[in-house]
Amino acid sequence: MKRLLFLTLLFAAIQNCPAKSGRKHYTNPIRTVSGESIHMADPFIYKHDGIYYLTGTSNADVGFDYYTSHDLVTWEFQGALFHRSSGHPGAGCFWAPEVKRYKGQFYLTYSCLIGDKALSCLAVSDRPEGPFRALHTPWFDSEDSAIDCHIFVDNDPEQTPYLFFSRNGSREGYAYGEIYVVRLHRDLSGFDGEPRLIGQADQSWELVCRDVNRCNEGPFVIRHGTVYYMTYSGNDTGQSHYGVGVATAPHPLGPWTKYEDNPQMITDFSRGISSPGHNSIVESPDGSELFIVYHRHFDPWQPRPAFDRITCIDRIDFDRSGRMHIAPPSTTPQPMPR
């Protein structure tokens, strides 16, 4: 036991101390200041006033916890970001939170079980760490479950807000997930128009288990130059074929075109990588690089379905033609920008 404790503390010290070059290194899964792996699914990182906030699917019966960091390398547990109040209609399955700063306030999107469906909700706070107060529970109704909400605010003169989300359900014996986009009202109170279908399982890697699962979900959008890039996940997160694809568009409402060589991240048992997916994207502390934040299975070989997932980060960049490149999931220490 003493030897295990010593090795844990030694690993944490090695991870957090600058190398001879003066650069910090991260190691997947990302860890706390005490060297503990962070077991959090659907991870989302946002930054405010030099502090990174990490949240995700973690305390699914009651809400969401969060961590903070100054360098994306070591994280400190802070407790509850949002826990349901006694009058909250959510009955569990609190999933996939995201926080977006918009017009000086912080908006929390998430889904939870309301009745017999998982539906999306919206809460608001004056501070990035909360407390968040409920605005809409649910935010909007849907014939099937509506999950994985992502607010994207364009940098056009009007700062137009859009919502990307996934409708999930079952038909003809298989589970499905389809990605939609819709313009939002300026106060985020609801839809300004009808949602458009922009992503469904239609590539070969997304249909490897077509008899039981045909899912696209977990959209995340950034703009680079004049092009909009959407990362998304395909297949079943509890199984062995979950991965990340990329699509591009000239406008948030589309049309969206998937990369022909998707997936950009996928299972690689030879390297101990299982089902990387449901990501967000964040800048490095100096703003010079982008990082993809995602989960993958803690134990690549555990029986399926597997839902013990760890939080990881890796690099994203763009080549001269504007193509997005996602680094392969890493398993060894990687340098952060100077």
GROMACS .gro file of C-alpha atoms in nm, residues 28-234:
model
  207
   28ASN     CA    1  -0.393   1.110  -2.045
   29PRO     CA    2  -0.614   1.070  -1.862
   30ILE     CA    3  -0.585   1.421  -1.717
   31ARG     CA    4  -0.540   1.421  -1.340
   32THR     CA    5  -0.602   1.608  -1.020
   33VAL     CA    6  -0.331   1.779  -0.815
   34SER     CA    7  -0.302   1.456  -0.615
   35GLY     CA    8  -0.245   1.245  -0.927
   36GLU     CA    9  -0.591   1.087  -0.948
   37SER     CA   10  -0.740   1.016  -1.291
   38ILE     CA   11  -1.053   1.216  -1.370
   39HIS     CA   12  -1.341   0.982  -1.450
   40MET     CA   13  -1.585   1.209  -1.631
   41ALA     CA   14  -1.780   1.144  -1.951
   42ASP     CA   15  -1.897   1.398  -2.211
   43PRO     CA   16  -1.630   1.643  -2.091
   44PHE     CA   17  -1.663   2.015  -2.150
   45ILE     CA   18  -1.398   2.278  -2.070
   46TYR     CA   19  -1.460   2.653  -2.071
   47LYS     CA   20  -1.231   2.938  -1.974
   48HIS     CA   21  -1.293   3.267  -1.793
   49ASP     CA   22  -1.044   3.518  -1.651
   50GLY     CA   23  -0.752   3.279  -1.690
   51ILE     CA   24  -0.923   2.986  -1.517
   52TYR     CA   25  -1.032   2.667  -1.692
   53TYR     CA   26  -1.351   2.495  -1.576
   54LEU     CA   27  -1.412   2.128  -1.650
   55THR     CA   28  -1.752   1.966  -1.616
   56GLY     CA   29  -1.928   1.667  -1.771
   57THR     CA   30  -2.146   1.367  -1.697
   58SER     CA   31  -2.029   1.277  -1.349
   59ASN     CA   32  -2.299   1.279  -1.080
   60ALA     CA   33  -2.578   1.175  -1.312
   61ASP     CA   34  -2.848   1.117  -1.048
   62VAL     CA   35  -2.848   1.478  -0.927
   63GLY     CA   36  -2.648   1.704  -1.160
   64PHE     CA   37  -2.288   1.796  -1.238
   65ASP     CA   38  -1.958   1.847  -1.056
   66TYR     CA   39  -1.663   2.053  -1.176
   67TYR     CA   40  -1.285   2.101  -1.158
   68THR     CA   41  -1.064   2.404  -1.216
   69SER     CA   42  -0.715   2.447  -1.361
   70HIS     CA   43  -0.478   2.725  -1.467
   71ASP     CA   44  -0.280   2.521  -1.719
   72LEU     CA   45  -0.498   2.234  -1.856
   73VAL     CA   46  -0.251   1.993  -1.690
   74THR     CA   47  -0.353   1.960  -1.324
   75TRP     CA   48  -0.704   1.997  -1.191
   76GLU     CA   49  -0.863   2.068  -0.855
   77PHE     CA   50  -1.204   1.929  -0.761
   78GLN     CA   51  -1.449   2.204  -0.665
   79GLY     CA   52  -1.771   2.016  -0.592
   80ALA     CA   53  -2.114   2.083  -0.741
   81LEU     CA   54  -2.152   2.304  -1.046
   82PHE     CA   55  -2.526   2.235  -1.064
   83HIS     CA   56  -2.739   1.999  -0.856
   84ARG     CA   57  -3.113   1.974  -0.900
   85SER     CA   58  -3.335   2.153  -0.650
   86SER     CA   59  -3.623   1.985  -0.471
   87GLY     CA   60  -3.872   2.114  -0.728
   88HIS     CA   61  -3.671   2.020  -1.037
   89PRO     CA   62  -3.868   1.789  -1.272
   90GLY     CA   63  -3.557   1.593  -1.370
   91ALA     CA   64  -3.572   1.235  -1.245
   92GLY     CA   65  -3.209   1.143  -1.317
   93CYS     CA   66  -2.980   1.087  -1.615
   94PHE     CA   67  -2.826   1.434  -1.594
   95TRP     CA   68  -2.602   1.429  -1.899
   96ALA     CA   69  -2.363   1.632  -2.114
   97PRO     CA   70  -2.349   1.980  -1.959
   98GLU     CA   71  -2.203   2.276  -2.148
   99VAL     CA   72  -2.153   2.635  -2.031
  100LYS     CA   73  -2.161   2.928  -2.273
  101ARG     CA   74  -2.089   3.292  -2.188
  102TYR     CA   75  -2.336   3.510  -2.377
  103LYS     CA   76  -2.420   3.878  -2.325
  104GLY     CA   77  -2.237   3.885  -1.992
  105GLN     CA   78  -2.404   3.580  -1.839
  106PHE     CA   79  -2.322   3.210  -1.825
  107TYR     CA   80  -2.575   2.965  -1.968
  108LEU     CA   81  -2.574   2.597  -1.874
  109THR     CA   82  -2.727   2.350  -2.119
  110TYR     CA   83  -2.784   1.989  -2.019
  111SER     CA   84  -3.031   1.704  -2.054
  112CYS     CA   85  -3.209   1.495  -1.795
  113LEU     CA   86  -3.490   1.244  -1.771
  114ILE     CA   87  -3.829   1.417  -1.764
  115GLY     CA   88  -4.117   1.173  -1.788
  116ASP     CA   89  -4.020   0.899  -2.029
  117LYS     CA   90  -3.773   1.108  -2.234
  118ALA     CA   91  -3.437   1.275  -2.190
  119LEU     CA   92  -3.501   1.642  -2.263
  120SER     CA   93  -3.278   1.949  -2.280
  121CYS     CA   94  -3.281   2.222  -2.016
  122LEU     CA   95  -3.132   2.570  -1.977
  123ALA     CA   96  -3.002   2.743  -1.663
  124VAL     CA   97  -2.821   3.074  -1.608
  125SER     CA   98  -2.570   3.229  -1.370
  126ASP     CA   99  -2.380   3.554  -1.328
  127ARG     CA  100  -2.060   3.359  -1.257
  128PRO     CA  101  -1.883   3.073  -1.435
  129GLU     CA  102  -1.892   2.852  -1.124
  130GLY     CA  103  -2.261   2.920  -1.053
  131PRO     CA  104  -2.491   2.895  -0.877
  132PHE     CA  105  -2.710   2.836  -1.180
  133ARG     CA  106  -3.082   2.904  -1.166
  134ALA     CA  107  -3.326   2.721  -1.389
  135LEU     CA  108  -3.466   2.910  -1.687
  136HIS     CA  109  -3.640   2.639  -1.890
  137THR     CA  110  -3.696   2.279  -1.771
  138PRO     CA  111  -3.738   2.155  -2.036
  139TRP     CA  112  -3.605   2.414  -2.278
  140PHE     CA  113  -3.807   2.270  -2.567
  141ASP     CA  114  -4.017   1.962  -2.622
  142SER     CA  115  -3.943   1.690  -2.871
  143GLU     CA  116  -4.118   1.381  -3.003
  144ASP     CA  117  -3.810   1.182  -2.903
  145SER     CA  118  -3.529   1.253  -2.659
  146ALA     CA  119  -3.330   1.571  -2.720
  147ILE     CA  120  -2.977   1.571  -2.579
  148ASP     CA  121  -2.620   1.703  -2.625
  149CYS     CA  122  -2.709   2.072  -2.666
  150HIS     CA  123  -2.432   2.300  -2.790
  151ILE     CA  124  -2.478   2.677  -2.818
  152PHE     CA  125  -2.268   2.833  -3.092
  153VAL     CA  126  -2.252   3.213  -3.120
  154ASP     CA  127  -2.130   3.330  -3.459
  155ASN     CA  128  -1.887   3.619  -3.490
  156ASP     CA  129  -2.106   3.796  -3.744
  157PRO     CA  130  -2.206   4.157  -3.664
  158GLU     CA  131  -2.529   4.038  -3.498
  159GLN     CA  132  -2.353   3.774  -3.285
  160THR     CA  133  -2.624   3.529  -3.390
  161PRO     CA  134  -2.679   3.234  -3.154
  162TYR     CA  135  -2.744   2.883  -3.287
  163LEU     CA  136  -2.826   2.557  -3.115
  164PHE     CA  137  -2.686   2.222  -3.224
  165PHE     CA  138  -2.839   1.915  -3.059
  166SER     CA  139  -2.911   1.547  -3.105
  167ARG     CA  140  -3.251   1.380  -3.127
  168ASN     CA  141  -3.228   1.022  -3.006
  169GLY     CA  142  -3.475   0.737  -2.996
  170SER     CA  143  -3.543   0.395  -3.141
  171ARG     CA  144  -3.707   0.273  -3.458
  172GLU     CA  145  -3.736  -0.068  -3.620
  173GLY     CA  146  -3.530  -0.227  -3.343
  174TYR     CA  147  -3.224   0.001  -3.353
  175ALA     CA  148  -3.121   0.309  -3.156
  176TYR     CA  149  -3.066   0.623  -3.358
  177GLY     CA  150  -2.922   0.969  -3.306
  178GLU     CA  151  -2.956   1.259  -3.549
  179ILE     CA  152  -2.796   1.604  -3.528
  180TYR     CA  153  -3.002   1.919  -3.581
  181VAL     CA  154  -2.927   2.291  -3.591
  182VAL     CA  155  -3.159   2.586  -3.537
  183ARG     CA  156  -3.120   2.961  -3.496
  184LEU     CA  157  -3.208   3.082  -3.145
  185HIS     CA  158  -3.392   3.393  -3.033
  186ARG     CA  159  -3.155   3.663  -2.906
  187ASP     CA  160  -3.257   3.596  -2.545
  188LEU     CA  161  -3.207   3.218  -2.597
  189SER     CA  162  -3.571   3.160  -2.499
  190GLY     CA  163  -3.642   2.929  -2.791
  191PHE     CA  164  -3.613   2.853  -3.161
  192ASP     CA  165  -3.612   3.121  -3.428
  193GLY     CA  166  -3.720   2.890  -3.709
  194GLU     CA  167  -3.745   2.516  -3.760
  195PRO     CA  168  -3.459   2.279  -3.673
  196ARG     CA  169  -3.268   2.139  -3.970
  197LEU     CA  170  -3.136   1.784  -3.989
  198ILE     CA  171  -2.761   1.805  -4.061
  199GLY     CA  172  -2.612   1.475  -3.947
  200GLN     CA  173  -2.717   1.111  -3.936
  201ALA     CA  174  -2.541   0.775  -3.957
  202ASP     CA  175  -2.454   0.735  -4.325
  203GLN     CA  176  -2.082   0.658  -4.338
  204SER     CA  177  -1.956   0.300  -4.319
  205TRP     CA  178  -1.783   0.348  -3.979
  206GLU     CA  179  -2.111   0.479  -3.835
  207LEU     CA  180  -2.301   0.169  -3.949
  208VAL     CA  181  -2.079  -0.114  -3.822
  209CYS     CA  182  -2.358  -0.215  -3.581
  210ARG     CA  183  -2.647  -0.089  -3.792
  211ASP     CA  184  -2.889  -0.355  -3.665
  212VAL     CA  185  -2.872  -0.211  -3.311
  213ASN     CA  186  -2.725   0.140  -3.339
  214ARG     CA  187  -2.712   0.422  -3.595
  215CYS     CA  188  -2.610   0.732  -3.403
  216ASN     CA  189  -2.464   1.073  -3.465
  217GLU     CA  190  -2.447   1.287  -3.150
  218GLY     CA  191  -2.233   1.522  -2.938
  219PRO     CA  192  -2.189   1.810  -3.188
  220PHE     CA  193  -1.935   2.085  -3.121
  221VAL     CA  194  -1.876   2.375  -3.363
  222ILE     CA  195  -1.592   2.622  -3.416
  223ARG     CA  196  -1.518   2.872  -3.691
  224HIS     CA  197  -1.175   2.888  -3.855
  225GLY     CA  198  -1.140   3.154  -4.121
  226THR     CA  199  -1.460   3.147  -4.323
  227VAL     CA  200  -1.533   2.779  -4.264
  228TYR     CA  201  -1.740   2.620  -3.985
  229TYR     CA  202  -1.615   2.291  -3.843
  230MET     CA  203  -1.829   2.044  -3.651
  231THR     CA  204  -1.686   1.755  -3.456
  232TYR     CA  205  -1.939   1.487  -3.365
  233SER     CA  206  -1.948   1.132  -3.233
  234GLY     CA  207  -2.085   0.818  -3.395
   0.00000   0.00000   0.00000
